[in-house]
Amino acid sequence: KFKKRDPHLEDLISINTLNVDHPARQFVSSRKIPEEFYSDLYLCPKFFKWSKIQSQQEHPRLVIPFRDEAGEVFAAQGRAFGKETPKYLTIKFDDKPKIFGLDRIDFSRRFYVVEGPIDSLFLDNCLAVAGADFRSLPPGDTTIVLDNEPRSREIIKQMERLVHQNYELVIWPDTITQKDINDMVLAGQQNIQITIDNNTFSGLEAKMKLAAWKRI
């Protein structure tokens, strides 16, 4: 799907215009991101200059635009190519919740919500909250898919809150060991969407599954 060029994206280079041997394109390919999204992923050669973030360092980043329902860019996330920290830096151009994928979601049917924008590119009808509050989500038939980190106190607390708020959420089976959806794809996990649908719970069942999952 063609994405209209936005003034905020000037000086950025679309990944699909790079040669296949370009390091930035090779990075995107190495993450097995579907090529249909290459046209709206960008190389930013000097991220801190472009984002107007004051920093002693300077390096290139992969830029992922956040678009609203009309396709207008209101935020962007810069993802490090290497071990630069922090790995993700998100900037906002407008005061809107940092929800990724609004321009391609169909709210009339079930939609999925993950944490990271890249993870959302592997699922059908999927949003990413990218640090936003789940209460900012539009209403609808929703499945929450958090990272597979049963040892993380923060993730556990978040899941407990979501269950209390009557959300349906995924509690990953023991057969899945990878942290997030992109890692599952890279590990060759098959039928991730089906695994998600088969391991979605709510209410009392979710509380019981969550108690077992966090390995008390």
PDB file of C-alpha atoms in Angstrom:
ATOM      1  CA  LYS A   1       0.000   0.000   0.000  1.00  0.00           C
ATOM      2  CA  PHE A   2       1.393   3.381  -1.025  1.00  0.00           C
ATOM      3  CA  LYS A   3       2.108   5.745   1.859  1.00  0.00           C
ATOM      4  CA  LYS A   4       2.073   9.420   1.056  1.00  0.00           C
ATOM      5  CA  ARG A   5       5.292  11.265   1.774  1.00  0.00           C
ATOM      6  CA  ASP A   6       5.068  13.487   4.829  1.00  0.00           C
ATOM      7  CA  PRO A   7       7.071  16.673   5.540  1.00  0.00           C
ATOM      8  CA  HIS A   8       8.345  15.066   8.747  1.00  0.00           C
ATOM      9  CA  LEU A   9      10.032  12.378   6.659  1.00  0.00           C
ATOM     10  CA  GLU A  10      12.075  14.717   4.494  1.00  0.00           C
ATOM     11  CA  ASP A  11      15.799  13.930   4.522  1.00  0.00           C
ATOM     12  CA  LEU A  12      15.016  10.269   5.219  1.00  0.00           C
ATOM     13  CA  ILE A  13      15.720   7.473   2.748  1.00  0.00           C
ATOM     14  CA  SER A  14      13.056   4.852   2.109  1.00  0.00           C
ATOM     15  CA  ILE A  15      14.412   1.349   2.683  1.00  0.00           C
ATOM     16  CA  ASN A  16      12.896   0.044  -0.551  1.00  0.00           C
ATOM     17  CA  THR A  17      15.020   2.514  -2.565  1.00  0.00           C
ATOM     18  CA  LEU A  18      18.292   1.146  -1.181  1.00  0.00           C
ATOM     19  CA  ASN A  19      20.354  -1.494  -2.935  1.00  0.00           C
ATOM     20  CA  VAL A  20      19.875  -4.993  -1.553  1.00  0.00           C
ATOM     21  CA  ASP A  21      23.461  -4.984  -0.272  1.00  0.00           C
ATOM     22  CA  HIS A  22      23.054  -1.723   1.652  1.00  0.00           C
ATOM     23  CA  PRO A  23      23.621  -2.355   5.404  1.00  0.00           C
ATOM     24  CA  ALA A  24      20.320  -0.717   6.415  1.00  0.00           C
ATOM     25  CA  ARG A  25      18.338  -2.800   3.946  1.00  0.00           C
ATOM     26  CA  GLN A  26      20.245  -5.923   4.981  1.00  0.00           C
ATOM     27  CA  PHE A  27      19.346  -5.183   8.604  1.00  0.00           C
ATOM     28  CA  VAL A  28      15.622  -4.953   7.779  1.00  0.00           C
ATOM     29  CA  SER A  29      15.872  -8.123   5.704  1.00  0.00           C
ATOM     30  CA  SER A  30      17.735  -9.920   8.508  1.00  0.00           C
ATOM     31  CA  ARG A  31      14.771  -9.233  10.832  1.00  0.00           C
ATOM     32  CA  LYS A  32      12.540 -10.926   8.208  1.00  0.00           C
ATOM     33  CA  ILE A  33      10.240  -7.904   8.061  1.00  0.00           C
ATOM     34  CA  PRO A  34       7.779  -8.418   5.163  1.00  0.00           C
ATOM     35  CA  GLU A  35       8.878  -6.477   2.082  1.00  0.00           C
ATOM     36  CA  GLU A  36       5.450  -4.873   1.720  1.00  0.00           C
ATOM     37  CA  PHE A  37       6.448  -2.557   4.590  1.00  0.00           C
ATOM     38  CA  TYR A  38       9.832  -1.487   3.190  1.00  0.00           C
ATOM     39  CA  SER A  39       8.321   1.576   1.485  1.00  0.00           C
ATOM     40  CA  ASP A  40       7.348   3.056   4.866  1.00  0.00           C
ATOM     41  CA  LEU A  41      10.550   2.244   6.761  1.00  0.00           C
ATOM     42  CA  TYR A  42      13.370   4.761   6.525  1.00  0.00           C
ATOM     43  CA  LEU A  43      17.091   5.172   6.987  1.00  0.00           C
ATOM     44  CA  CYS A  44      17.972   8.320   8.922  1.00  0.00           C
ATOM     45  CA  PRO A  45      21.726   8.909   8.507  1.00  0.00           C
ATOM     46  CA  LYS A  46      21.940  11.410  11.398  1.00  0.00           C
ATOM     47  CA  PHE A  47      19.109  10.643  13.785  1.00  0.00           C
ATOM     48  CA  PHE A  48      19.854  13.152  16.548  1.00  0.00           C
ATOM     49  CA  LYS A  49      20.231  16.033  14.115  1.00  0.00           C
ATOM     50  CA  TRP A  50      17.002  15.058  12.345  1.00  0.00           C
ATOM     51  CA  SER A  51      15.012  14.541  15.559  1.00  0.00           C
ATOM     52  CA  LYS A  52      16.471  17.670  17.199  1.00  0.00           C
ATOM     53  CA  ILE A  53      17.463  15.608  20.246  1.00  0.00           C
ATOM     54  CA  GLN A  54      20.542  17.077  21.870  1.00  0.00           C
ATOM     55  CA  SER A  55      23.197  14.421  22.222  1.00  0.00           C
ATOM     56  CA  GLN A  56      26.951  14.028  22.350  1.00  0.00           C
ATOM     57  CA  GLN A  57      26.662  11.079  19.998  1.00  0.00           C
ATOM     58  CA  GLU A  58      25.417  10.746  16.435  1.00  0.00           C
ATOM     59  CA  HIS A  59      24.560   7.647  14.453  1.00  0.00           C
ATOM     60  CA  PRO A  60      22.067   6.373  11.880  1.00  0.00           C
ATOM     61  CA  ARG A  61      18.808   4.710  12.890  1.00  0.00           C
ATOM     62  CA  LEU A  62      15.902   2.928  11.290  1.00  0.00           C
ATOM     63  CA  VAL A  63      12.902   5.272  11.438  1.00  0.00           C
ATOM     64  CA  ILE A  64       9.385   3.848  11.732  1.00  0.00           C
ATOM     65  CA  PRO A  65       6.641   6.470  11.179  1.00  0.00           C
ATOM     66  CA  PHE A  66       3.446   6.443  13.263  1.00  0.00           C
ATOM     67  CA  ARG A  67       0.438   7.412  11.148  1.00  0.00           C
ATOM     68  CA  ASP A  68      -3.083   8.310  12.211  1.00  0.00           C
ATOM     69  CA  GLU A  69      -6.257   6.970  10.601  1.00  0.00           C
ATOM     70  CA  ALA A  70      -5.877   9.487   7.774  1.00  0.00           C
ATOM     71  CA  GLY A  71      -2.305   8.426   7.095  1.00  0.00           C
ATOM     72  CA  GLU A  72      -0.702  11.560   8.549  1.00  0.00           C
ATOM     73  CA  VAL A  73       2.558  11.115  10.463  1.00  0.00           C
ATOM     74  CA  PHE A  74       2.261  12.222  14.113  1.00  0.00           C
ATOM     75  CA  ALA A  75       5.284  10.429  15.632  1.00  0.00           C
ATOM     76  CA  ALA A  76       8.277   8.321  14.667  1.00  0.00           C
ATOM     77  CA  GLN A  77      10.434   5.725  16.341  1.00  0.00           C
ATOM     78  CA  GLY A  78      14.171   5.474  15.765  1.00  0.00           C
ATOM     79  CA  ARG A  79      15.529   1.962  16.199  1.00  0.00           C
ATOM     80  CA  ALA A  80      19.247   1.449  16.636  1.00  0.00           C
ATOM     81  CA  PHE A  81      21.005  -0.699  14.037  1.00  0.00           C
ATOM     82  CA  GLY A  82      23.658  -1.843  16.489  1.00  0.00           C
ATOM     83  CA  LYS A  83      24.206  -1.782  20.234  1.00  0.00           C
ATOM     84  CA  GLU A  84      23.590   1.949  20.594  1.00  0.00           C
ATOM     85  CA  THR A  85      21.497   2.864  23.618  1.00  0.00           C
ATOM     86  CA  PRO A  86      18.700   3.338  24.081  1.00  0.00           C
ATOM     87  CA  LYS A  87      17.652   0.840  21.428  1.00  0.00           C
ATOM     88  CA  TYR A  88      14.438   2.766  20.745  1.00  0.00           C
ATOM     89  CA  LEU A  89      13.837   6.517  20.733  1.00  0.00           C
ATOM     90  CA  THR A  90      10.350   7.778  19.918  1.00  0.00           C
ATOM     91  CA  ILE A  91       9.594  11.398  19.058  1.00  0.00           C
ATOM     92  CA  LYS A  92       6.155  12.995  18.787  1.00  0.00           C
ATOM     93  CA  PHE A  93       5.181  15.701  16.309  1.00  0.00           C
ATOM     94  CA  ASP A  94       1.631  15.970  17.673  1.00  0.00           C
ATOM     95  CA  ASP A  95       0.175  15.372  21.118  1.00  0.00           C
ATOM     96  CA  LYS A  96      -1.422  11.994  20.422  1.00  0.00           C
ATOM     97  CA  PRO A  97      -1.015   8.608  22.142  1.00  0.00           C
ATOM     98  CA  LYS A  98       1.908   6.678  20.642  1.00  0.00           C
ATOM     99  CA  ILE A  99      -0.147   3.998  18.927  1.00  0.00           C
ATOM    100  CA  PHE A 100       1.338   2.495  15.770  1.00  0.00           C
ATOM    101  CA  GLY A 101      -0.707   1.044  12.914  1.00  0.00           C
ATOM    102  CA  LEU A 102      -3.851   3.180  13.067  1.00  0.00           C
ATOM    103  CA  ASP A 103      -3.703   3.786   9.310  1.00  0.00           C
ATOM    104  CA  ARG A 104      -4.077   0.081   8.466  1.00  0.00           C
ATOM    105  CA  ILE A 105      -6.355  -1.292  11.189  1.00  0.00           C
ATOM    106  CA  ASP A 106      -9.918  -2.546  10.698  1.00  0.00           C
ATOM    107  CA  PHE A 107     -11.768  -1.853  13.940  1.00  0.00           C
ATOM    108  CA  SER A 108     -14.887  -3.680  12.743  1.00  0.00           C
ATOM    109  CA  ARG A 109     -13.167  -7.021  13.413  1.00  0.00           C
ATOM    110  CA  ARG A 110     -10.868  -8.400  16.098  1.00  0.00           C
ATOM    111  CA  PHE A 111      -7.559  -6.594  16.302  1.00  0.00           C
ATOM    112  CA  TYR A 112      -4.374  -7.428  18.150  1.00  0.00           C
ATOM    113  CA  VAL A 113      -2.194  -5.121  20.230  1.00  0.00           C
ATOM    114  CA  VAL A 114       1.522  -5.733  20.776  1.00  0.00           C
ATOM    115  CA  GLU A 115       4.237  -3.632  22.372  1.00  0.00           C
ATOM    116  CA  GLY A 116       6.650  -2.972  19.496  1.00  0.00           C
ATOM    117  CA  PRO A 117       5.896  -1.584  16.010  1.00  0.00           C
ATOM    118  CA  ILE A 118       8.138  -4.158  14.302  1.00  0.00           C
ATOM    119  CA  ASP A 119       6.310  -7.029  16.046  1.00  0.00           C
ATOM    120  CA  SER A 120       2.993  -5.662  14.775  1.00  0.00           C
ATOM    121  CA  LEU A 121       4.126  -6.102  11.160  1.00  0.00           C
ATOM    122  CA  PHE A 122       3.989  -9.899  11.530  1.00  0.00           C
ATOM    123  CA  LEU A 123       0.356 -10.150  12.680  1.00  0.00           C
ATOM    124  CA  ASP A 124      -2.925  -9.567  10.914  1.00  0.00           C
ATOM    125  CA  ASN A 125      -4.849  -6.407  11.908  1.00  0.00           C
ATOM    126  CA  CYS A 126      -2.395  -5.380  14.598  1.00  0.00           C
ATOM    127  CA  LEU A 127      -1.522  -2.213  16.536  1.00  0.00           C
ATOM    128  CA  ALA A 128       1.495  -1.458  18.738  1.00  0.00           C
ATOM    129  CA  VAL A 129       1.302   0.723  21.845  1.00  0.00           C
ATOM    130  CA  ALA A 130       5.025   1.616  21.904  1.00  0.00           C
ATOM    131  CA  GLY A 131       4.945   2.718  25.523  1.00  0.00           C
ATOM    132  CA  ALA A 132       1.454   4.247  25.406  1.00  0.00           C
ATOM    133  CA  ASP A 133      -1.143   3.452  28.043  1.00  0.00           C
ATOM    134  CA  PHE A 134      -3.489   0.636  27.021  1.00  0.00           C
ATOM    135  CA  ARG A 135      -6.348   2.880  28.125  1.00  0.00           C
ATOM    136  CA  SER A 136      -5.560   4.994  25.058  1.00  0.00           C
ATOM    137  CA  LEU A 137      -6.630   2.170  22.745  1.00  0.00           C
ATOM    138  CA  PRO A 138      -9.731   2.682  20.613  1.00  0.00           C
ATOM    139  CA  PRO A 139     -12.668   0.477  21.703  1.00  0.00           C
ATOM    140  CA  GLY A 140     -13.179  -2.806  19.922  1.00  0.00           C
ATOM    141  CA  ASP A 141     -12.735  -6.571  19.966  1.00  0.00           C
ATOM    142  CA  THR A 142      -9.174  -6.622  21.278  1.00  0.00           C
ATOM    143  CA  THR A 143      -6.495  -9.197  22.061  1.00  0.00           C
ATOM    144  CA  ILE A 144      -3.467  -7.927  24.009  1.00  0.00           C
ATOM    145  CA  VAL A 145      -0.167  -9.652  23.158  1.00  0.00           C
ATOM    146  CA  LEU A 146       2.610  -8.747  25.590  1.00  0.00           C
ATOM    147  CA  ASP A 147       6.197  -9.967  25.385  1.00  0.00           C
ATOM    148  CA  ASN A 148       6.944 -13.474  26.620  1.00  0.00           C
ATOM    149  CA  GLU A 149       8.829 -12.511  29.793  1.00  0.00           C
ATOM    150  CA  PRO A 150       7.438 -14.477  32.754  1.00  0.00           C
ATOM    151  CA  ARG A 151      10.336 -13.335  34.944  1.00  0.00           C
ATOM    152  CA  SER A 152       9.610  -9.638  34.388  1.00  0.00           C
ATOM    153  CA  ARG A 153       7.813  -8.036  37.332  1.00  0.00           C
ATOM    154  CA  GLU A 154       6.749  -5.143  35.120  1.00  0.00           C
ATOM    155  CA  ILE A 155       5.162  -7.460  32.538  1.00  0.00           C
ATOM    156  CA  ILE A 156       3.413  -9.469  35.260  1.00  0.00           C
ATOM    157  CA  LYS A 157       1.968  -6.340  36.873  1.00  0.00           C
ATOM    158  CA  GLN A 158       0.801  -5.096  33.504  1.00  0.00           C
ATOM    159  CA  MET A 159      -0.876  -8.412  32.701  1.00  0.00           C
ATOM    160  CA  GLU A 160      -2.580  -8.487  36.095  1.00  0.00           C
ATOM    161  CA  ARG A 161      -3.951  -4.995  35.481  1.00  0.00           C
ATOM    162  CA  LEU A 162      -5.211  -5.977  32.036  1.00  0.00           C
ATOM    163  CA  VAL A 163      -6.967  -9.072  33.391  1.00  0.00           C
ATOM    164  CA  HIS A 164      -8.564  -6.914  36.091  1.00  0.00           C
ATOM    165  CA  GLN A 165      -9.763  -4.540  33.338  1.00  0.00           C
ATOM    166  CA  ASN A 166     -11.380  -7.521  31.549  1.00  0.00           C
ATOM    167  CA  TYR A 167      -9.102  -7.490  28.524  1.00  0.00           C
ATOM    168  CA  GLU A 168      -8.441 -10.678  26.603  1.00  0.00           C
ATOM    169  CA  LEU A 169      -4.731 -11.365  26.586  1.00  0.00           C
ATOM    170  CA  VAL A 170      -2.256 -13.949  25.415  1.00  0.00           C
ATOM    171  CA  ILE A 171      -0.478 -16.129  27.955  1.00  0.00           C
ATOM    172  CA  TRP A 172       2.285 -17.842  26.033  1.00  0.00           C
ATOM    173  CA  PRO A 173       2.607 -21.634  26.248  1.00  0.00           C
ATOM    174  CA  ASP A 174       5.793 -23.239  27.592  1.00  0.00           C
ATOM    175  CA  THR A 175       6.665 -24.362  24.060  1.00  0.00           C
ATOM    176  CA  ILE A 176       7.431 -20.740  23.147  1.00  0.00           C
ATOM    177  CA  THR A 177      10.734 -19.557  24.614  1.00  0.00           C
ATOM    178  CA  GLN A 178      11.454 -16.451  22.549  1.00  0.00           C
ATOM    179  CA  LYS A 179      10.882 -12.991  24.064  1.00  0.00           C
ATOM    180  CA  ASP A 180       8.852 -11.348  21.311  1.00  0.00           C
ATOM    181  CA  ILE A 181       7.150 -12.021  17.999  1.00  0.00           C
ATOM    182  CA  ASN A 182      10.082 -10.948  15.840  1.00  0.00           C
ATOM    183  CA  ASP A 183      12.350 -13.327  17.743  1.00  0.00           C
ATOM    184  CA  MET A 184       9.759 -16.089  17.246  1.00  0.00           C
ATOM    185  CA  VAL A 185       9.781 -15.420  13.496  1.00  0.00           C
ATOM    186  CA  LEU A 186      13.596 -15.471  13.417  1.00  0.00           C
ATOM    187  CA  ALA A 187      13.575 -18.780  15.334  1.00  0.00           C
ATOM    188  CA  GLY A 188      11.316 -20.330  12.699  1.00  0.00           C
ATOM    189  CA  GLN A 189       8.178 -20.558  14.831  1.00  0.00           C
ATOM    190  CA  GLN A 190       5.238 -21.455  12.623  1.00  0.00           C
ATOM    191  CA  ASN A 191       1.608 -20.336  12.864  1.00  0.00           C
ATOM    192  CA  ILE A 192       2.239 -17.629  15.449  1.00  0.00           C
ATOM    193  CA  GLN A 193      -1.190 -16.128  14.780  1.00  0.00           C
ATOM    194  CA  ILE A 194      -2.840 -19.488  15.519  1.00  0.00           C
ATOM    195  CA  THR A 195      -0.742 -19.890  18.689  1.00  0.00           C
ATOM    196  CA  ILE A 196      -1.950 -16.484  19.821  1.00  0.00           C
ATOM    197  CA  ASP A 197      -5.608 -17.286  19.138  1.00  0.00           C
ATOM    198  CA  ASN A 198      -5.315 -20.636  20.943  1.00  0.00           C
ATOM    199  CA  ASN A 199      -3.724 -19.046  24.011  1.00  0.00           C
ATOM    200  CA  THR A 200      -5.956 -16.018  24.530  1.00  0.00           C
ATOM    201  CA  PHE A 201      -7.715 -15.873  27.898  1.00  0.00           C
ATOM    202  CA  SER A 202      -9.779 -13.537  30.046  1.00  0.00           C
ATOM    203  CA  GLY A 203     -11.376 -13.415  33.479  1.00  0.00           C
ATOM    204  CA  LEU A 204     -10.832 -16.242  35.959  1.00  0.00           C
ATOM    205  CA  GLU A 205      -9.217 -18.490  33.359  1.00  0.00           C
ATOM    206  CA  ALA A 206      -6.663 -15.763  32.588  1.00  0.00           C
ATOM    207  CA  LYS A 207      -5.886 -15.382  36.312  1.00  0.00           C
ATOM    208  CA  MET A 208      -5.264 -19.127  36.639  1.00  0.00           C
ATOM    209  CA  LYS A 209      -3.116 -19.297  33.498  1.00  0.00           C
ATOM    210  CA  LEU A 210      -1.163 -16.233  34.554  1.00  0.00           C
ATOM    211  CA  ALA A 211      -0.442 -17.712  38.001  1.00  0.00           C
ATOM    212  CA  ALA A 212       1.073 -20.791  36.329  1.00  0.00           C
ATOM    213  CA  TRP A 213       2.901 -18.773  33.656  1.00  0.00           C
ATOM    214  CA  LYS A 214       4.775 -16.541  36.054  1.00  0.00           C
ATOM    215  CA  ARG A 215       6.064 -19.698  37.806  1.00  0.00           C
ATOM    216  CA  ILE A 216       5.360 -18.704  41.388  1.00  0.00           C
TER     217      ILE A 216
END
